[in-house]
């Protein structure tokens, strides 16, 4: 583990949220947002309204910029996210999870909780000097973001299957190259 478990969850969730703003909208309606939250095991209040969905949409570009910004700019944004959403870190324990940090109450608006969770994750990244772990997928034309949580900083592809696609391409390229070699006798 590179960071504390709750930090890693916060970062991968933030990346996944950012990546829902793809060419084809991945959170087109309230039901899609609900499915995303359930898949990511989000707790706390959900209104299931259009306004809530729109506030989540509005958060995504703000989070995405964190992947491309220089350190001082990340710090300014993270501090603003924490301040604007009245973050107050508290250790909590709920469901089956051990003690971890929450910095908003469970009945704060969803987008505020998402913003603060992402910001809290970024706090750890910045203060350990690990911003280099926030990267963009290496697959051609994929601009999904990723968080490299591997020990040896070797992660290159996003969660959306680009790693598999790259492996298949590499396999085909090897087969094609082998096919061009003179046959063995
Ligand atoms: Zn929790
Ligand atoms: Zn990708």
mmCIF file of C-alpha atoms and ligand atoms in Angstrom:
data_model
loop_
_atom_site.group_PDB
_atom_site.id
_atom_site.type_symbol
_atom_site.label_atom_id
_atom_site.label_comp_id
_atom_site.label_asym_id
_atom_site.label_seq_id
_atom_site.Cartn_x
_atom_site.Cartn_y
_atom_site.Cartn_z
ATOM 1 C CA UNK A 1 0.000 0.000 0.000
ATOM 2 C CA UNK A 2 1.406 3.369 -1.015
ATOM 3 C CA UNK A 3 -1.049 5.493 0.965
ATOM 4 C CA UNK A 4 -3.495 4.725 3.763
ATOM 5 C CA UNK A 5 -6.417 2.640 2.560
ATOM 6 C CA UNK A 6 -8.974 5.439 2.780
ATOM 7 C CA UNK A 7 -6.657 7.727 0.813
ATOM 8 C CA UNK A 8 -6.280 5.139 -1.938
ATOM 9 C CA UNK A 9 -10.035 4.646 -2.120
ATOM 10 C CA UNK A 10 -10.545 8.426 -2.261
ATOM 11 C CA UNK A 11 -8.057 8.796 -5.100
ATOM 12 C CA UNK A 12 -9.304 5.917 -7.231
ATOM 13 C CA UNK A 13 -12.878 7.073 -6.717
ATOM 14 C CA UNK A 14 -11.940 10.606 -7.748
ATOM 15 C CA UNK A 15 -10.250 9.254 -10.893
ATOM 16 C CA UNK A 16 -13.281 7.102 -11.685
ATOM 17 C CA UNK A 17 -15.571 10.088 -11.215
ATOM 18 C CA UNK A 18 -13.424 12.263 -13.476
ATOM 19 C CA UNK A 19 -13.454 9.518 -16.105
ATOM 20 C CA UNK A 20 -17.243 9.401 -16.199
ATOM 21 C CA UNK A 21 -17.034 12.672 -18.125
ATOM 22 C CA UNK A 22 -15.942 10.835 -21.251
ATOM 23 C CA UNK A 23 -16.912 11.589 -24.842
ATOM 24 C CA UNK A 24 -19.972 9.539 -24.129
ATOM 25 C CA UNK A 25 -21.402 10.751 -20.804
ATOM 26 C CA UNK A 26 -21.167 7.934 -18.271
ATOM 27 C CA UNK A 27 -23.433 9.615 -15.749
ATOM 28 C CA UNK A 28 -26.267 10.639 -18.059
ATOM 29 C CA UNK A 29 -28.991 10.448 -15.430
ATOM 30 C CA UNK A 30 -29.778 9.993 -11.772
ATOM 31 C CA UNK A 31 -29.928 6.207 -12.117
ATOM 32 C CA UNK A 32 -26.408 6.101 -13.566
ATOM 33 C CA UNK A 33 -25.110 8.226 -10.693
ATOM 34 C CA UNK A 34 -26.862 5.957 -8.224
ATOM 35 C CA UNK A 35 -25.240 2.889 -9.810
ATOM 36 C CA UNK A 36 -21.826 4.572 -9.702
ATOM 37 C CA UNK A 37 -22.241 5.392 -6.009
ATOM 38 C CA UNK A 38 -23.390 1.882 -5.162
ATOM 39 C CA UNK A 39 -20.518 0.318 -7.092
ATOM 40 C CA UNK A 40 -18.080 2.574 -5.223
ATOM 41 C CA UNK A 41 -19.786 1.827 -1.891
ATOM 42 C CA UNK A 42 -20.648 5.440 -1.165
ATOM 43 C CA UNK A 43 -22.453 6.004 2.095
ATOM 44 C CA UNK A 44 -24.370 9.034 3.295
ATOM 45 C CA UNK A 45 -27.242 11.060 1.944
ATOM 46 C CA UNK A 46 -28.409 10.722 -1.650
ATOM 47 C CA UNK A 47 -31.164 12.923 -2.939
ATOM 48 C CA UNK A 48 -31.495 11.289 -6.326
ATOM 49 C CA UNK A 49 -32.380 14.623 -7.910
ATOM 50 C CA UNK A 50 -31.341 16.260 -11.145
ATOM 51 C CA UNK A 51 -29.791 19.115 -9.134
ATOM 52 C CA UNK A 52 -27.615 16.657 -7.234
ATOM 53 C CA UNK A 53 -26.511 15.054 -10.502
ATOM 54 C CA UNK A 54 -25.667 18.476 -11.949
ATOM 55 C CA UNK A 55 -23.600 19.381 -8.908
ATOM 56 C CA UNK A 56 -21.603 16.174 -9.427
ATOM 57 C CA UNK A 57 -21.125 17.034 -13.112
ATOM 58 C CA UNK A 58 -19.858 20.465 -12.081
ATOM 59 C CA UNK A 59 -17.309 18.935 -9.733
ATOM 60 C CA UNK A 60 -15.681 16.713 -12.361
ATOM 61 C CA UNK A 61 -13.747 19.321 -14.379
ATOM 62 C CA UNK A 62 -12.566 20.875 -11.135
ATOM 63 C CA UNK A 63 -11.161 17.509 -10.047
ATOM 64 C CA UNK A 64 -9.751 16.729 -13.483
ATOM 65 C CA UNK A 65 -7.637 19.878 -13.414
ATOM 66 C CA UNK A 66 -5.835 18.515 -10.353
ATOM 67 C CA UNK A 67 -4.262 15.858 -12.601
ATOM 68 C CA UNK A 68 -2.652 18.474 -14.809
ATOM 69 C CA UNK A 69 -1.831 21.283 -12.423
ATOM 70 C CA UNK A 70 1.518 22.187 -10.906
ATOM 71 C CA UNK A 71 1.933 21.595 -7.190
ATOM 72 C CA UNK A 72 1.150 25.115 -5.999
ATOM 73 C CA UNK A 73 -2.007 25.178 -8.097
ATOM 74 C CA UNK A 74 -3.072 21.772 -6.749
ATOM 75 C CA UNK A 75 -2.544 23.061 -3.232
ATOM 76 C CA UNK A 76 -4.637 26.164 -3.881
ATOM 77 C CA UNK A 77 -7.450 24.050 -5.361
ATOM 78 C CA UNK A 78 -7.348 21.434 -2.626
ATOM 79 C CA UNK A 79 -7.397 24.086 0.078
ATOM 80 C CA UNK A 80 -10.317 25.794 -1.654
ATOM 81 C CA UNK A 81 -12.239 22.516 -1.924
ATOM 82 C CA UNK A 82 -11.719 21.867 1.785
ATOM 83 C CA UNK A 83 -12.575 25.415 2.804
ATOM 84 C CA UNK A 84 -15.591 25.863 0.522
ATOM 85 C CA UNK A 85 -17.109 22.604 1.716
ATOM 86 C CA UNK A 86 -16.400 23.221 5.420
ATOM 87 C CA UNK A 87 -14.174 20.176 5.825
ATOM 88 C CA UNK A 88 -13.628 19.082 9.410
ATOM 89 C CA UNK A 89 -11.560 15.880 9.632
ATOM 90 C CA UNK A 90 -12.908 13.290 12.049
ATOM 91 C CA UNK A 91 -11.999 9.655 12.554
ATOM 92 C CA UNK A 92 -15.101 7.534 12.106
ATOM 93 C CA UNK A 93 -16.008 3.880 11.945
ATOM 94 C CA UNK A 94 -19.102 2.582 10.190
ATOM 95 C CA UNK A 95 -20.370 -0.431 8.288
ATOM 96 C CA UNK A 96 -17.582 -3.005 8.154
ATOM 97 C CA UNK A 97 -14.786 -0.447 7.780
ATOM 98 C CA UNK A 98 -12.160 0.256 10.430
ATOM 99 C CA UNK A 99 -11.434 3.791 11.594
ATOM 100 C CA UNK A 100 -10.854 6.179 8.727
ATOM 101 C CA UNK A 101 -11.154 9.875 8.018
ATOM 102 C CA UNK A 102 -14.326 11.646 7.090
ATOM 103 C CA UNK A 103 -14.212 15.390 6.797
ATOM 104 C CA UNK A 104 -17.880 16.045 6.111
ATOM 105 C CA UNK A 105 -21.018 14.842 7.823
ATOM 106 C CA UNK A 106 -23.040 12.070 6.129
ATOM 107 C CA UNK A 107 -25.909 14.485 5.473
ATOM 108 C CA UNK A 108 -23.780 17.102 3.699
ATOM 109 C CA UNK A 109 -24.630 17.430 -0.008
ATOM 110 C CA UNK A 110 -23.228 14.615 -2.145
ATOM 111 C CA UNK A 111 -21.024 16.823 -4.327
ATOM 112 C CA UNK A 112 -19.558 18.448 -1.224
ATOM 113 C CA UNK A 113 -18.717 15.049 0.245
ATOM 114 C CA UNK A 114 -17.198 13.912 -3.045
ATOM 115 C CA UNK A 115 -15.159 17.102 -3.322
ATOM 116 C CA UNK A 116 -13.836 16.796 0.216
ATOM 117 C CA UNK A 117 -13.051 13.114 -0.099
ATOM 118 C CA UNK A 118 -11.012 13.782 -3.232
ATOM 119 C CA UNK A 119 -9.323 16.758 -1.609
ATOM 120 C CA UNK A 120 -8.411 14.728 1.481
ATOM 121 C CA UNK A 121 -6.820 12.130 -0.791
ATOM 122 C CA UNK A 122 -4.862 14.848 -2.554
ATOM 123 C CA UNK A 123 -3.652 16.189 0.793
ATOM 124 C CA UNK A 124 -1.740 12.959 1.328
ATOM 125 C CA UNK A 125 -0.428 12.924 -2.239
ATOM 126 C CA UNK A 126 0.938 16.457 -1.968
ATOM 127 C CA UNK A 127 2.520 16.104 1.434
ATOM 128 C CA UNK A 128 4.290 12.887 0.468
ATOM 129 C CA UNK A 129 5.551 14.485 -2.755
ATOM 130 C CA UNK A 130 3.729 11.916 -4.888
ATOM 131 C CA UNK A 131 1.855 14.073 -7.383
ATOM 132 C CA UNK A 132 3.694 12.160 -10.103
ATOM 133 C CA UNK A 133 1.342 9.275 -9.376
ATOM 134 C CA UNK A 134 -1.549 11.217 -10.892
ATOM 135 C CA UNK A 135 -1.253 10.536 -14.585
ATOM 136 C CA UNK A 136 -3.141 10.225 -17.834
ATOM 137 C CA UNK A 137 -3.658 6.842 -19.488
ATOM 138 C CA UNK A 138 -0.888 5.920 -21.943
ATOM 139 C CA UNK A 139 -3.226 4.232 -24.404
ATOM 140 C CA UNK A 140 -3.437 6.158 -27.695
ATOM 141 C CA UNK A 141 -6.333 8.624 -27.677
ATOM 142 C CA UNK A 142 -7.462 7.667 -24.176
ATOM 143 C CA UNK A 143 -7.466 10.706 -21.958
ATOM 144 C CA UNK A 144 -8.755 9.002 -18.841
ATOM 145 C CA UNK A 145 -6.883 9.861 -15.683
ATOM 146 C CA UNK A 146 -5.386 7.283 -13.354
ATOM 147 C CA UNK A 147 -3.720 7.046 -9.973
ATOM 148 C CA UNK A 148 -0.651 4.870 -9.952
ATOM 149 C CA UNK A 149 -0.742 3.029 -6.628
ATOM 150 C CA UNK A 150 1.799 0.403 -7.640
ATOM 151 C CA UNK A 151 4.951 -0.023 -5.569
ATOM 152 C CA UNK A 152 7.253 0.488 -8.544
ATOM 153 C CA UNK A 153 5.231 3.264 -10.210
ATOM 154 C CA UNK A 154 4.620 1.060 -13.221
ATOM 155 C CA UNK A 155 0.934 1.650 -13.861
ATOM 156 C CA UNK A 156 0.366 3.045 -17.340
ATOM 157 C CA UNK A 157 -3.252 2.427 -18.200
ATOM 158 C CA UNK A 158 -6.623 3.500 -16.846
ATOM 159 C CA UNK A 159 -9.299 1.269 -15.303
ATOM 160 C CA UNK A 160 -11.358 1.221 -18.495
ATOM 161 C CA UNK A 161 -9.668 -1.797 -20.064
ATOM 162 C CA UNK A 162 -6.796 -0.007 -21.827
ATOM 163 C CA UNK A 163 -4.263 -2.319 -20.165
ATOM 164 C CA UNK A 164 -5.965 -5.331 -21.760
ATOM 165 C CA UNK A 165 -6.206 -3.586 -25.116
ATOM 166 C CA UNK A 166 -2.500 -2.737 -24.996
ATOM 167 C CA UNK A 167 -1.621 -6.345 -24.110
ATOM 168 C CA UNK A 168 -3.695 -7.657 -27.020
ATOM 169 C CA UNK A 169 -2.059 -5.182 -29.399
ATOM 170 C CA UNK A 170 1.392 -6.194 -28.196
ATOM 171 C CA UNK A 171 0.529 -9.869 -28.634
ATOM 172 C CA UNK A 172 -0.733 -9.280 -32.175
ATOM 173 C CA UNK A 173 2.357 -7.253 -33.006
ATOM 174 C CA UNK A 174 4.585 -10.084 -31.781
ATOM 175 C CA UNK A 175 2.624 -12.648 -33.807
ATOM 176 C CA UNK A 176 2.820 -10.465 -36.903
ATOM 177 C CA UNK A 177 6.566 -10.000 -36.401
ATOM 178 C CA UNK A 178 7.022 -13.758 -35.909
ATOM 179 C CA UNK A 179 5.025 -14.407 -39.079
ATOM 180 C CA UNK A 180 7.432 -12.331 -41.091
ATOM 181 C CA UNK A 181 10.432 -14.398 -40.019
ATOM 182 C CA UNK A 182 11.651 -17.181 -42.286
ATOM 183 C CA UNK A 183 10.096 -20.531 -41.482
ATOM 184 C CA UNK A 184 12.122 -22.976 -39.443
ATOM 185 C CA UNK A 185 13.228 -26.202 -41.129
HETATM 186 ZN ZN1 LIG B 1 -16.543 6.116 5.661
HETATM 187 ZN ZN1 LIG B 2 -7.280 4.368 -20.886
#
